[in-house]
Amino acid sequence: MTRTTELLEKLFHKDYEQLRGRRLRLTRLRVPGKEVCLAHVISSPQSPVYQNLGLHIGVHEGEDHTGESVGLIRFTPWEAVVVAADVAMKSAHVQVGFMDRFCGSLILTGGLAEVETAVEEVVRFFREELGFQACAVHKS
C-alpha cells in the first residue's frame, strides 16, 4: 500500500471505496500563526555552509565574509521577516545575508557577539513586544 493510498483512506474513511478511480483534488493550506519557529546561531561555519547558502555571492571585490557567524531565524506570518531584519540591524552590527518575505526566512551574518545579540533581540522583541510564540535561541 502506498503512502498516498494510506493518506486517502485516513482522510476519507468509508467514502474512499466510492471515490476510488475518480479524479480527486487535494488542496494544502497553511494558516500561519504568530511564531518564531527557529532561532539558531552558527558560530563559525565551514566554507561549504557559506557557499551553499549563497552568502559568498554579491560581496564587494576583495571582501571575504566566509567564516563569519550566521544567524538563522524563521517566522510566521512570513512578512514578519521585514520587521525582524530592521530590529536585527538596529540592535547589532550585522548584515542581512538573505531575507525571504514569502517564506519567512532571515539569515544574518557578522561577528559572533553581534549575531548572537541580534538574534536574541529579535526573539525577545517578537515575544515581549509583539506577543509571538517564540522558541529558544540555539547555538552551535
mmCIF file of C-alpha atoms in Angstrom:
data_model
loop_
_atom_site.group_PDB
_atom_site.id
_atom_site.type_symbol
_atom_site.label_atom_id
_atom_site.label_comp_id
_atom_site.label_asym_id
_atom_site.label_seq_id
_atom_site.Cartn_x
_atom_site.Cartn_y
_atom_site.Cartn_z
ATOM 1 C CA MET A 1 0.000 0.000 0.000
ATOM 2 C CA THR A 2 1.446 3.370 -0.996
ATOM 3 C CA ARG A 3 1.616 6.406 1.263
ATOM 4 C CA THR A 4 -0.897 8.184 -0.959
ATOM 5 C CA THR A 5 -3.381 5.339 -0.623
ATOM 6 C CA GLU A 6 -2.886 5.266 3.149
ATOM 7 C CA LEU A 7 -3.435 9.017 3.364
ATOM 8 C CA LEU A 8 -6.593 8.905 1.253
ATOM 9 C CA GLU A 9 -8.002 6.061 3.328
ATOM 10 C CA LYS A 10 -7.352 8.015 6.532
ATOM 11 C CA LEU A 11 -8.890 11.199 5.130
ATOM 12 C CA PHE A 12 -11.996 9.705 3.571
ATOM 13 C CA HIS A 13 -12.513 6.589 5.746
ATOM 14 C CA LYS A 14 -15.550 4.706 4.391
ATOM 15 C CA ASP A 15 -16.028 7.093 1.445
ATOM 16 C CA TYR A 16 -12.691 6.030 -0.028
ATOM 17 C CA GLU A 17 -14.105 2.964 -1.784
ATOM 18 C CA GLN A 18 -16.715 5.106 -3.584
ATOM 19 C CA LEU A 19 -14.046 7.655 -4.582
ATOM 20 C CA ARG A 20 -11.547 5.074 -5.872
ATOM 21 C CA GLY A 21 -10.758 5.670 -9.532
ATOM 22 C CA ARG A 22 -12.215 9.168 -9.571
ATOM 23 C CA ARG A 23 -10.131 12.249 -10.047
ATOM 24 C CA LEU A 24 -9.527 13.893 -6.684
ATOM 25 C CA ARG A 25 -8.263 17.370 -5.980
ATOM 26 C CA LEU A 26 -6.426 17.977 -2.734
ATOM 27 C CA THR A 27 -5.556 21.439 -1.535
ATOM 28 C CA ARG A 28 -2.936 22.051 1.113
ATOM 29 C CA LEU A 29 -3.479 25.094 3.246
ATOM 30 C CA ARG A 30 -1.219 26.627 5.821
ATOM 31 C CA VAL A 31 -2.623 29.044 8.336
ATOM 32 C CA PRO A 32 0.273 30.967 9.776
ATOM 33 C CA GLY A 33 0.242 31.844 13.425
ATOM 34 C CA LYS A 34 2.375 34.387 15.201
ATOM 35 C CA GLU A 35 5.507 32.367 15.770
ATOM 36 C CA VAL A 36 9.282 32.465 15.747
ATOM 37 C CA CYS A 37 9.823 28.781 14.998
ATOM 38 C CA LEU A 38 13.619 28.697 14.520
ATOM 39 C CA ALA A 39 16.371 30.829 16.005
ATOM 40 C CA HIS A 40 19.877 29.442 15.621
ATOM 41 C CA VAL A 41 23.396 30.873 15.676
ATOM 42 C CA ILE A 42 26.267 29.070 13.929
ATOM 43 C CA SER A 43 29.495 30.395 15.441
ATOM 44 C CA SER A 44 31.980 29.658 12.661
ATOM 45 C CA PRO A 45 30.521 27.712 9.754
ATOM 46 C CA GLN A 46 32.742 25.826 7.370
ATOM 47 C CA SER A 47 33.157 27.251 3.871
ATOM 48 C CA PRO A 48 30.688 24.805 2.213
ATOM 49 C CA VAL A 49 27.894 26.024 4.516
ATOM 50 C CA TYR A 50 28.528 29.608 3.476
ATOM 51 C CA GLN A 51 28.713 28.692 -0.201
ATOM 52 C CA ASN A 52 25.590 26.505 -0.196
ATOM 53 C CA LEU A 53 23.611 29.287 1.470
ATOM 54 C CA GLY A 54 24.886 31.665 -1.235
ATOM 55 C CA LEU A 55 26.384 34.023 1.343
ATOM 56 C CA HIS A 56 29.634 34.386 -0.602
ATOM 57 C CA ILE A 57 27.801 35.954 -3.584
ATOM 58 C CA GLY A 58 27.402 39.666 -4.060
ATOM 59 C CA VAL A 59 30.120 40.925 -1.746
ATOM 60 C CA HIS A 60 32.354 43.790 -2.732
ATOM 61 C CA GLU A 61 35.534 42.871 -4.540
ATOM 62 C CA GLY A 62 38.224 41.851 -2.112
ATOM 63 C CA GLU A 63 35.825 41.181 0.767
ATOM 64 C CA ASP A 64 35.514 37.692 2.129
ATOM 65 C CA HIS A 65 32.820 37.033 4.726
ATOM 66 C CA THR A 66 33.416 33.281 4.807
ATOM 67 C CA GLY A 67 33.806 32.113 8.373
ATOM 68 C CA GLU A 68 31.682 34.865 9.908
ATOM 69 C CA SER A 69 28.922 33.746 12.217
ATOM 70 C CA VAL A 70 25.484 33.049 10.789
ATOM 71 C CA GLY A 71 22.117 33.622 12.440
ATOM 72 C CA LEU A 72 19.063 31.782 11.103
ATOM 73 C CA ILE A 73 15.537 32.863 12.065
ATOM 74 C CA ARG A 74 12.200 31.604 10.702
ATOM 75 C CA PHE A 75 8.819 33.329 11.157
ATOM 76 C CA THR A 76 5.118 33.009 10.571
ATOM 77 C CA PRO A 77 3.496 35.083 9.275
ATOM 78 C CA TRP A 78 6.198 35.375 6.681
ATOM 79 C CA GLU A 79 6.043 39.161 6.326
ATOM 80 C CA ALA A 80 7.344 39.471 9.904
ATOM 81 C CA VAL A 81 10.815 38.892 8.486
ATOM 82 C CA VAL A 82 10.907 42.535 7.328
ATOM 83 C CA VAL A 83 10.388 43.779 10.884
ATOM 84 C CA ALA A 84 12.913 41.237 12.165
ATOM 85 C CA ALA A 85 15.586 42.450 9.744
ATOM 86 C CA ASP A 86 15.009 46.022 10.929
ATOM 87 C CA VAL A 87 15.228 45.031 14.608
ATOM 88 C CA ALA A 88 18.378 42.984 13.969
ATOM 89 C CA MET A 89 20.148 45.764 12.068
ATOM 90 C CA LYS A 90 19.314 48.304 14.796
ATOM 91 C CA SER A 91 20.382 46.056 17.661
ATOM 92 C CA ALA A 92 23.823 44.971 16.427
ATOM 93 C CA HIS A 93 26.328 45.440 13.620
ATOM 94 C CA VAL A 94 25.126 42.588 11.384
ATOM 95 C CA GLN A 95 24.436 42.198 7.685
ATOM 96 C CA VAL A 96 21.349 40.653 6.125
ATOM 97 C CA GLY A 97 22.703 37.686 4.181
ATOM 98 C CA PHE A 98 19.264 36.617 2.970
ATOM 99 C CA MET A 99 15.672 37.653 3.591
ATOM 100 C CA ASP A 100 12.612 35.917 2.154
ATOM 101 C CA ARG A 101 9.294 37.615 2.880
ATOM 102 C CA PHE A 102 7.423 34.841 1.066
ATOM 103 C CA CYS A 103 8.731 32.030 3.292
ATOM 104 C CA GLY A 104 9.672 33.943 6.442
ATOM 105 C CA SER A 105 13.402 33.168 6.468
ATOM 106 C CA LEU A 106 16.105 35.555 7.653
ATOM 107 C CA ILE A 107 19.849 34.913 7.597
ATOM 108 C CA LEU A 108 22.176 37.337 9.376
ATOM 109 C CA THR A 109 25.969 37.428 9.155
ATOM 110 C CA GLY A 110 28.655 39.121 11.203
ATOM 111 C CA GLY A 111 30.858 38.606 14.230
ATOM 112 C CA LEU A 112 29.737 36.040 16.784
ATOM 113 C CA ALA A 113 28.806 38.531 19.528
ATOM 114 C CA GLU A 114 26.911 40.742 17.080
ATOM 115 C CA VAL A 115 24.948 37.861 15.516
ATOM 116 C CA GLU A 116 24.078 36.438 18.950
ATOM 117 C CA THR A 117 22.920 39.865 20.142
ATOM 118 C CA ALA A 118 20.828 40.445 17.027
ATOM 119 C CA VAL A 119 19.134 37.025 17.088
ATOM 120 C CA GLU A 120 18.413 37.246 20.822
ATOM 121 C CA GLU A 121 16.987 40.764 20.450
ATOM 122 C CA VAL A 122 14.767 39.741 17.535
ATOM 123 C CA VAL A 123 13.383 36.795 19.515
ATOM 124 C CA ARG A 124 12.887 38.976 22.605
ATOM 125 C CA PHE A 125 11.152 41.722 20.603
ATOM 126 C CA PHE A 126 8.761 39.321 18.912
ATOM 127 C CA ARG A 127 7.958 37.521 22.186
ATOM 128 C CA GLU A 128 7.624 40.515 24.510
ATOM 129 C CA GLU A 129 6.572 43.380 22.256
ATOM 130 C CA LEU A 130 4.506 41.628 19.587
ATOM 131 C CA GLY A 131 3.149 38.678 21.576
ATOM 132 C CA PHE A 132 4.537 35.955 19.297
ATOM 133 C CA GLN A 133 5.184 32.410 20.443
ATOM 134 C CA ALA A 134 8.958 32.144 20.295
ATOM 135 C CA CYS A 135 11.416 29.306 20.519
ATOM 136 C CA ALA A 136 14.677 29.460 22.422
ATOM 137 C CA VAL A 137 17.838 30.631 20.669
ATOM 138 C CA HIS A 138 20.123 27.691 19.952
ATOM 139 C CA LYS A 139 23.843 27.889 19.264
ATOM 140 C CA SER A 140 26.370 25.628 17.612
#
